[in-house]
PDB file of C-alpha atoms in Angstrom:
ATOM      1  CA  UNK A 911       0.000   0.000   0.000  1.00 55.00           C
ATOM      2  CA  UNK A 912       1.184   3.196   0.044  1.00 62.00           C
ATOM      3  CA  UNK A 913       3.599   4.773   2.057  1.00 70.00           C
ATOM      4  CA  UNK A 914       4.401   7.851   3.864  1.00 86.00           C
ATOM      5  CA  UNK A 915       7.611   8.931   5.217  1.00 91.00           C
ATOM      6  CA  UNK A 916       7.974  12.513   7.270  1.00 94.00           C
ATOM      7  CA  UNK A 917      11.512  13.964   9.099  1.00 95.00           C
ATOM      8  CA  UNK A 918      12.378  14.669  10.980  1.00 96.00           C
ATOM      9  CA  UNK A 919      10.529  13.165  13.622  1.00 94.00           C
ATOM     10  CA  UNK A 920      11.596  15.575  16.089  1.00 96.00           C
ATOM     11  CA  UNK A 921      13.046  19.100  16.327  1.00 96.00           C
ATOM     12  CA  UNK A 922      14.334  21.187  18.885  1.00 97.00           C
ATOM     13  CA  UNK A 923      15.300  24.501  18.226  1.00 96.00           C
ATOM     14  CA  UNK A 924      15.731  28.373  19.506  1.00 97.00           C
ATOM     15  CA  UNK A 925      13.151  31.004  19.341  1.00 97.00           C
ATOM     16  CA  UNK A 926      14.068  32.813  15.697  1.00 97.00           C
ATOM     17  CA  UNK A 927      15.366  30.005  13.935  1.00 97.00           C
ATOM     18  CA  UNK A 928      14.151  28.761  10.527  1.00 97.00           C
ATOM     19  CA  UNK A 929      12.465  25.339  10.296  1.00 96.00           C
ATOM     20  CA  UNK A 930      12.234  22.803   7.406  1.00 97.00           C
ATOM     21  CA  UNK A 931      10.673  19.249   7.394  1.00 97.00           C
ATOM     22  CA  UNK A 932       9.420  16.929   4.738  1.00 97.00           C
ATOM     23  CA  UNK A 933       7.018  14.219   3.524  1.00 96.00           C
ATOM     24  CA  UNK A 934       7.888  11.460   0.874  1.00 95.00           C
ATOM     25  CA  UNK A 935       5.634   8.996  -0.433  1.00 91.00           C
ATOM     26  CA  UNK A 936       6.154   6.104  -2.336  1.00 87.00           C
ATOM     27  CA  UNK A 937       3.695   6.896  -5.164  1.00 86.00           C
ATOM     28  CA  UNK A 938       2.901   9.988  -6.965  1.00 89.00           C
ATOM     29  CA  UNK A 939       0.565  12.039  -4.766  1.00 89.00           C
ATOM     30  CA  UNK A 940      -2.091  14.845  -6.109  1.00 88.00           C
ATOM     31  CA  UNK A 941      -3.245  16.510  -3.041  1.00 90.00           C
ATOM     32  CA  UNK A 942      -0.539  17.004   0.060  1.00 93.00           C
ATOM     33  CA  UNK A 943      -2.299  18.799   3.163  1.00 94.00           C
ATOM     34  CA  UNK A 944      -0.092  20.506   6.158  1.00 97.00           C
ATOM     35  CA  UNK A 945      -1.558  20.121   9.676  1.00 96.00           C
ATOM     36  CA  UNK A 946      -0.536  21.455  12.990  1.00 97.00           C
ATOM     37  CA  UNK A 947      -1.931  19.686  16.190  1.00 96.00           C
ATOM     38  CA  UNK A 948      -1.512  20.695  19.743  1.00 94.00           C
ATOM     39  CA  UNK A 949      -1.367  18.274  22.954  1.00 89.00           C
ATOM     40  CA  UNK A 950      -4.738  17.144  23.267  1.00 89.00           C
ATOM     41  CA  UNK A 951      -6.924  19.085  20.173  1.00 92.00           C
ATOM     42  CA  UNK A 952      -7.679  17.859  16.787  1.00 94.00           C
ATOM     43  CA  UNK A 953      -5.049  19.381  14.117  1.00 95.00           C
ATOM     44  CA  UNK A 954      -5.443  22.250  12.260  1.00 95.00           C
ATOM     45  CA  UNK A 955      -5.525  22.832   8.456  1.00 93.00           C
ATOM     46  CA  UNK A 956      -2.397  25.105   7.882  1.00 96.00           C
ATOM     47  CA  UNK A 957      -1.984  24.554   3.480  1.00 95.00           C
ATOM     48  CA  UNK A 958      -3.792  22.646   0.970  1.00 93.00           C
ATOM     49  CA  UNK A 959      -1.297  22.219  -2.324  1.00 94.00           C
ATOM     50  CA  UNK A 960      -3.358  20.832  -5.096  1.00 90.00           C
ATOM     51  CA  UNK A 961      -0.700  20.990  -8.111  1.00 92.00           C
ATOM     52  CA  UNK A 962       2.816  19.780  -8.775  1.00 94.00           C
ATOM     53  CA  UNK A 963       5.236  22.650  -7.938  1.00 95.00           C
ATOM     54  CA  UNK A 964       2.868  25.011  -6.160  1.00 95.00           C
ATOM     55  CA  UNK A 965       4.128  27.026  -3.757  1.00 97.00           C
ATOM     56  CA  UNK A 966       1.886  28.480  -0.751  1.00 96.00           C
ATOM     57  CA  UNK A 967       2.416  30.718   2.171  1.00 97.00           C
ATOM     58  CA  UNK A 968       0.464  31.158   5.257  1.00 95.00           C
ATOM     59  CA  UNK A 969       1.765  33.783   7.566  1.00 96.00           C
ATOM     60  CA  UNK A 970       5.256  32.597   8.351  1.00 97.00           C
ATOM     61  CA  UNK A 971       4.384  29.160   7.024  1.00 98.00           C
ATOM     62  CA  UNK A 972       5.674  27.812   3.529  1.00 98.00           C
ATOM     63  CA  UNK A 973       4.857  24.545   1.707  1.00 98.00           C
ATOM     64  CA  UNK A 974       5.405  23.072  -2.037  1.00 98.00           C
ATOM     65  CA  UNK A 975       3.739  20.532  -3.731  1.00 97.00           C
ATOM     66  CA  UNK A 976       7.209  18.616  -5.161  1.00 96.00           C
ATOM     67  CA  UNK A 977       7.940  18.638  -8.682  1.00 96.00           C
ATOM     68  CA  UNK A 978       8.407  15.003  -8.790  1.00 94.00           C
ATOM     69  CA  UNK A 979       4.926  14.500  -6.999  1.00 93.00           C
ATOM     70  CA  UNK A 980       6.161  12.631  -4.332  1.00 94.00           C
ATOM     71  CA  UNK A 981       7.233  14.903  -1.817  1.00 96.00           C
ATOM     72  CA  UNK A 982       6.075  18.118   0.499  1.00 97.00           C
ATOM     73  CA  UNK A 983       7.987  20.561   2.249  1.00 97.00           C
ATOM     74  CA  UNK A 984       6.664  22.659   5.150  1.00 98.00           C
ATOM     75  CA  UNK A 985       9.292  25.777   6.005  1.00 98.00           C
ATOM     76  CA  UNK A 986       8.570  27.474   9.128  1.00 98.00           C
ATOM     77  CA  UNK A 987      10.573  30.745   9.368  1.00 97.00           C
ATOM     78  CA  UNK A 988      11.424  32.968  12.400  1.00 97.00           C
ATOM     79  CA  UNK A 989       9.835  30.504  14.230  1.00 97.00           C
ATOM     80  CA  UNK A 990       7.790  31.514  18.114  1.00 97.00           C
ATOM     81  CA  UNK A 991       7.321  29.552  21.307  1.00 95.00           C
ATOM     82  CA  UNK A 992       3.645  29.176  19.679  1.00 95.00           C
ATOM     83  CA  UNK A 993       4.746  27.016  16.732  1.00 97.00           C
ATOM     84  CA  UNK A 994       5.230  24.301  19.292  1.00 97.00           C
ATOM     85  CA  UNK A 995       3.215  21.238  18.338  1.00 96.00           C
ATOM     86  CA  UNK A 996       3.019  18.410  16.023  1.00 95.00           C
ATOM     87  CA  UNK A 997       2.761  18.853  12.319  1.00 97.00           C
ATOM     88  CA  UNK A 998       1.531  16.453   9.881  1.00 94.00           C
ATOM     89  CA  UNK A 999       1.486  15.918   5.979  1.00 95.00           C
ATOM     90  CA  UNK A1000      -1.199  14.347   4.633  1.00 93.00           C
ATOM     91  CA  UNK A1001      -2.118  13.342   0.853  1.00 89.00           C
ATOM     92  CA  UNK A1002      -4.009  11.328  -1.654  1.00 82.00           C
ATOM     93  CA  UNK A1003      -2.279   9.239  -4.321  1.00 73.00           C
ATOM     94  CA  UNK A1004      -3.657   8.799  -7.886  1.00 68.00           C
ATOM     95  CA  UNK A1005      -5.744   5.765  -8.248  1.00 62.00           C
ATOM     96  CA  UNK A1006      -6.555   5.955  -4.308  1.00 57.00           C
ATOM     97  CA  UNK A1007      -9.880   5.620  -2.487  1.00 58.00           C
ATOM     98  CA  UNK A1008     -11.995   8.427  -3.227  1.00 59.00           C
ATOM     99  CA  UNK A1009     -11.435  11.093  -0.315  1.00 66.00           C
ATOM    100  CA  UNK A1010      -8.729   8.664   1.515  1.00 79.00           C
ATOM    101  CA  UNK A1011      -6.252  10.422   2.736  1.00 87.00           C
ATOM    102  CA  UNK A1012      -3.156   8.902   4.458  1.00 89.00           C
ATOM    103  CA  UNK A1013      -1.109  10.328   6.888  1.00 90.00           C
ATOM    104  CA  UNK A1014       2.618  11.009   8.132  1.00 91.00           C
ATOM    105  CA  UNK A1015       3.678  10.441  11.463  1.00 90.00           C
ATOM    106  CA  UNK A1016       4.083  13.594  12.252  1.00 92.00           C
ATOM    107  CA  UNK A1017       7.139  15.939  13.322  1.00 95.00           C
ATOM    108  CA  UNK A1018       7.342  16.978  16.818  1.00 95.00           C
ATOM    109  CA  UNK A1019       8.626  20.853  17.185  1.00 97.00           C
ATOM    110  CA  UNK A1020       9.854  22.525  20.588  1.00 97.00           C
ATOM    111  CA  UNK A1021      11.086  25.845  20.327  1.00 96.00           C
ATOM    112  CA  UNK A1022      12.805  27.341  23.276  1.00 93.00           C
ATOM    113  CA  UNK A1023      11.951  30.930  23.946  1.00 91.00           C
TER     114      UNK A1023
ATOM    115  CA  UNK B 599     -19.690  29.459  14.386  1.00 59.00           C
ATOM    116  CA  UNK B 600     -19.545  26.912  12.108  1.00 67.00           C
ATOM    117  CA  UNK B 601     -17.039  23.679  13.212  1.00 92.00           C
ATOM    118  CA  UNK B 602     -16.986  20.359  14.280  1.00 95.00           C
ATOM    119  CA  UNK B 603     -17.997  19.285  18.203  1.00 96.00           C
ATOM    120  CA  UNK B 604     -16.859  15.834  19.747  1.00 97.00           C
ATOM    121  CA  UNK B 605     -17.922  14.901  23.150  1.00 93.00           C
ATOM    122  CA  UNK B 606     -17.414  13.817  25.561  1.00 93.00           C
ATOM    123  CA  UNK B 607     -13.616  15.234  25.675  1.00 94.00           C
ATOM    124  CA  UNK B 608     -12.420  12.552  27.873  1.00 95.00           C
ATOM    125  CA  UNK B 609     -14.124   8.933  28.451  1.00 94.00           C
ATOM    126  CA  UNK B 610     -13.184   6.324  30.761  1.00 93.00           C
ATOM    127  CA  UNK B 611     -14.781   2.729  30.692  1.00 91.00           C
ATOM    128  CA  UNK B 612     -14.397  -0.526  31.895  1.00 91.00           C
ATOM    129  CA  UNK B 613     -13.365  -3.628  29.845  1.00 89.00           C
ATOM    130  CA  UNK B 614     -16.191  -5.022  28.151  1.00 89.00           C
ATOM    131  CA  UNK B 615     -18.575  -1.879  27.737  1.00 91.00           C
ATOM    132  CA  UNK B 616     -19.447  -0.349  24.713  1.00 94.00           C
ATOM    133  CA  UNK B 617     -19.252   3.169  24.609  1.00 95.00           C
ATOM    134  CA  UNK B 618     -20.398   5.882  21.824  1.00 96.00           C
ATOM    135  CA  UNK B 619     -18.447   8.798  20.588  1.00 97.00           C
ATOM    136  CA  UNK B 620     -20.023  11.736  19.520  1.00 97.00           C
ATOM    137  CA  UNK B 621     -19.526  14.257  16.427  1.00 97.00           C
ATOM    138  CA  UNK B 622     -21.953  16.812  14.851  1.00 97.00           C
ATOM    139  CA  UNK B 623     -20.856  19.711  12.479  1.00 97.00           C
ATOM    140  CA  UNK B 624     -22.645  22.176  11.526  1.00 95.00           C
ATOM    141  CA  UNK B 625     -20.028  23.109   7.994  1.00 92.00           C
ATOM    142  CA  UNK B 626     -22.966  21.610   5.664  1.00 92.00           C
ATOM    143  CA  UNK B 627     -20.102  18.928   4.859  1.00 91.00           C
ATOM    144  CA  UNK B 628     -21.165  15.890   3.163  1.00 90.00           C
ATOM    145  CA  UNK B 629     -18.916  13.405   3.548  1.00 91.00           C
ATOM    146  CA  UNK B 630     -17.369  12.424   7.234  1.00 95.00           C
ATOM    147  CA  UNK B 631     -14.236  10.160   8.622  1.00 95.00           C
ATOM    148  CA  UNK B 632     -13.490   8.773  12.285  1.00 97.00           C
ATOM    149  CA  UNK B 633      -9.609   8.417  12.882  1.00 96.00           C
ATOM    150  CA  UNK B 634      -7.647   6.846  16.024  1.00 96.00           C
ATOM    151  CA  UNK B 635      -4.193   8.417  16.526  1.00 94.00           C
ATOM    152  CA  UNK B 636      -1.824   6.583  18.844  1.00 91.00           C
ATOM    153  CA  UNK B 637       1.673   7.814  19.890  1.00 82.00           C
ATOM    154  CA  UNK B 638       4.180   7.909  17.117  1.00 74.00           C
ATOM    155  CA  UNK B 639       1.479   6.966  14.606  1.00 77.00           C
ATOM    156  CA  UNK B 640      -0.203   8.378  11.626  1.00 81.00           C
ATOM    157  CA  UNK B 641      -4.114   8.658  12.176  1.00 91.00           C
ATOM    158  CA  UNK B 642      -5.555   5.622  10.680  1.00 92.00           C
ATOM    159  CA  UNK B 643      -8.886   5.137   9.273  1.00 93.00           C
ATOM    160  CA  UNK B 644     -12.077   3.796  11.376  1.00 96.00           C
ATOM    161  CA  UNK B 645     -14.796   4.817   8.959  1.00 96.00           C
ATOM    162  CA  UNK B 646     -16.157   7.182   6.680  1.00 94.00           C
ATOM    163  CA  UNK B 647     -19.199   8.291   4.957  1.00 94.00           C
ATOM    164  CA  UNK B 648     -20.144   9.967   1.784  1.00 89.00           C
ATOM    165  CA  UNK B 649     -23.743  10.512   2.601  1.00 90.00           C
ATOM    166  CA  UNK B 650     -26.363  10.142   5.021  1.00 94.00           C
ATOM    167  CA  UNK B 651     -27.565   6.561   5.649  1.00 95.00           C
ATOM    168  CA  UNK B 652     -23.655   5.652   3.992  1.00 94.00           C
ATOM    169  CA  UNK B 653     -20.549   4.301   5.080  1.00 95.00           C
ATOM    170  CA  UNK B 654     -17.209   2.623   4.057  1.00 93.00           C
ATOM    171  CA  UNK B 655     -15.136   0.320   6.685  1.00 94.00           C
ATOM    172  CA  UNK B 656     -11.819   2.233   6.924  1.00 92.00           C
ATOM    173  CA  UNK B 657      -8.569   0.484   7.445  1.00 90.00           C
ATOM    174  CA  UNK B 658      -8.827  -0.286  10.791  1.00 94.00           C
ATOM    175  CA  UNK B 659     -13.119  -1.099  11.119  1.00 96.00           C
ATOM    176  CA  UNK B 660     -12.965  -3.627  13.728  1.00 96.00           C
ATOM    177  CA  UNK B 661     -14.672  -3.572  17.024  1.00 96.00           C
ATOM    178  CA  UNK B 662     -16.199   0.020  16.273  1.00 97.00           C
ATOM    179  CA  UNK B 663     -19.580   0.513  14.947  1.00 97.00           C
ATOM    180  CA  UNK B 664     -21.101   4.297  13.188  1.00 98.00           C
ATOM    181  CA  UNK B 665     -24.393   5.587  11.650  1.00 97.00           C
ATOM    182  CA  UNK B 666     -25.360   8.163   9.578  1.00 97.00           C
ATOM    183  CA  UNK B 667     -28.782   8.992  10.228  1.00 97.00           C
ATOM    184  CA  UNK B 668     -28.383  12.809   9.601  1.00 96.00           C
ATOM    185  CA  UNK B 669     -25.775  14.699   7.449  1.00 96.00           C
ATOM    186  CA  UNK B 670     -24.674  16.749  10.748  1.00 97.00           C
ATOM    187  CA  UNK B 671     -23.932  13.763  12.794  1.00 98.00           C
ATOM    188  CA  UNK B 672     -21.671  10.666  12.761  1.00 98.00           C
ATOM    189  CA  UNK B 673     -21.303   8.996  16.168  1.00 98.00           C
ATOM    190  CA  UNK B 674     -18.808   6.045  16.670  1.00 98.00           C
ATOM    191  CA  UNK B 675     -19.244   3.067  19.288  1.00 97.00           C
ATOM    192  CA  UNK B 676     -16.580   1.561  20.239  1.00 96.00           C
ATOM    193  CA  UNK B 677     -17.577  -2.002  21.242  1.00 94.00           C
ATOM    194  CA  UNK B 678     -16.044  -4.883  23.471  1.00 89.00           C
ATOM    195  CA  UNK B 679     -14.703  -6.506  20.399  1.00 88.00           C
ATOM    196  CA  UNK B 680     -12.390  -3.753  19.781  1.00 89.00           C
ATOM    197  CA  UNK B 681      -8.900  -5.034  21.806  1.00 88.00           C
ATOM    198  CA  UNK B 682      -7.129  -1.975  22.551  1.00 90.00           C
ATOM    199  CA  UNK B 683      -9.401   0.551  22.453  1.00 93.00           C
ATOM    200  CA  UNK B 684      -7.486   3.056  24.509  1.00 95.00           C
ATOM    201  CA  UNK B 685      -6.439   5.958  21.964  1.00 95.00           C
ATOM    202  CA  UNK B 686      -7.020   9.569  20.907  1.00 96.00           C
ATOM    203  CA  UNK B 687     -10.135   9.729  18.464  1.00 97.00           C
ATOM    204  CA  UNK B 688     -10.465  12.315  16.044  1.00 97.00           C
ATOM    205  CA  UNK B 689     -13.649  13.084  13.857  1.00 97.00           C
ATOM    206  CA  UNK B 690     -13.312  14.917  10.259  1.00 96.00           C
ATOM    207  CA  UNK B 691     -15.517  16.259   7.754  1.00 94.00           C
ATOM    208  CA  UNK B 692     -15.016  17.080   4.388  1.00 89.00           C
ATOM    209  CA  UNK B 693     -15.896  20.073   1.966  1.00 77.00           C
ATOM    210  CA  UNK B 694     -17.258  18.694  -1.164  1.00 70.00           C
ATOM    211  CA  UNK B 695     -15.668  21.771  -3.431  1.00 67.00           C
ATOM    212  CA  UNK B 696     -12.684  20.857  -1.806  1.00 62.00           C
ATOM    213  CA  UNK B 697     -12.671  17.097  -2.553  1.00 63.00           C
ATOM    214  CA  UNK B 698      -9.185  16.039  -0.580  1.00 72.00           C
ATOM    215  CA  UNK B 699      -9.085  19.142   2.380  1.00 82.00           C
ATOM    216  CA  UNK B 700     -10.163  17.646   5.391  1.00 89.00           C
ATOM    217  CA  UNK B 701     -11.646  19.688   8.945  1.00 91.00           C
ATOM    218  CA  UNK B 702     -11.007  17.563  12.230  1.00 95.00           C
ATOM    219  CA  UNK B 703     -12.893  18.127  15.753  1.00 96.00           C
ATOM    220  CA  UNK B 704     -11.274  18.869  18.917  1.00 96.00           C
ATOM    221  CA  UNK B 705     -10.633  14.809  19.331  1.00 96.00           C
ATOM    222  CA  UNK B 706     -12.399  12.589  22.404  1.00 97.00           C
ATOM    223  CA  UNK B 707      -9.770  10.483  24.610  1.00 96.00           C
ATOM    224  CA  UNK B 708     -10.865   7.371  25.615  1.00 96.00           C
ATOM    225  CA  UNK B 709      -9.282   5.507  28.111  1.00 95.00           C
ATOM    226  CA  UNK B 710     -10.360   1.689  28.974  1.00 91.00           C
ATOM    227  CA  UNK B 711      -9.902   0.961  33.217  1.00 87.00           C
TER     228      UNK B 711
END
């Protein structure tokens, strides 16, 4: 079945600092999603890419659809103790269930004020 | 405001009672998904429906139980056949002009004594 793959699994970092983490699937993907979830609440819709190479920004929050249509990145710059949380990709391959998504396993990010 | 409500927000029972999740939105959203998250997992499927009076068996269906009788709700039992029923469970909805973009409630945890 398909896969996905996210990194890292856990950062730790200083208030200010720039943050990058990925997704990687095994097949090619059409939709990749970008949540954030905090301890105990449901996660949050940050970006939606729908189309290979798209680029979209969201406040301080960056993410690209991969040209190759297997991969994500989420960039999180000048990042705040607030960013702290768990972020997960999400996407749909071609040829998969209709409205299936499958998930990463998320990327856990403290930032120390 | 429009959104998603699970209750209870924390559940205990005792081995061998079935219990029943609640989710309503009120988003107009047709379609609707039940995930469990564990630690250091991806959410993973329960169920999900397209329509009212609908649903699919997800990848992980056994021991839980939905209906659909109305397009704002979509309540899960959990049942004594499920094993390990101790996890985080999230409810989702689903925009039909956005076919892939999933919303997810504030989560119930459920923790079996």
């Amino acid at each position: 079945g398909q896969q996905l793959n996210q990194s890292p699994q856990s950062m730790f970092i200083q208030e200010g600092e720039d943050v990058s983490m990925n997704c990687t699937s095994s097949s090619i993907f059409n939709t990749w999603l970008w949540y954030k979830q905090e301890p105990g609440e449901g996660p949050v819709l940050l970006i939606a890419l729908y189309k290979a190479g798209e680029l979209t920004s969201n406040g301080r929050l960056t993410a690209q659809f991969g040209i190759t249509r297997k991969d994500s990145f989420l960039n999180i710059s000048a990042s705040i103790p607030s960013d702290v949380g768990i972020y997960f990709c999400a996407g749909r391959g071609y040829g998969g269930a209709t409205n299936k998504l499958i998930f990463g396993t998320g990327t856990l990010l403290a930032v120390q004020p | 405001d429009g959104g998603i409500t699970q209750s209870p927000k924390y559940l205990f029972r005792k081995e061998g009672q079935n219990v029943t999740l609640s989710c309503e939105q009120n988003l107009n959203h047709d379609a609707m998904y039940w995930y469990r998250q564990d630690p250091g997992q991806g959410l993973r499927l329960i169920y999900y429906s397209q329509i009212v009076n609908d649903f699919q068996k997800g990848d992980i269906a056994e021991g839980y139980s939905v209906s659909r009788e109305k397009k704002e709700s979509f309540p899960l039992t959990v049942t004594s056949a499920q094993k390990n029923p101790t996890a985080f469970y999230l409810c989702a909805s689903r925009d039909r002009a956005r076919t892939d973009t999933q919303y997810f409630g504030p989560g119930t945890r459920l923790t079996v004594l």
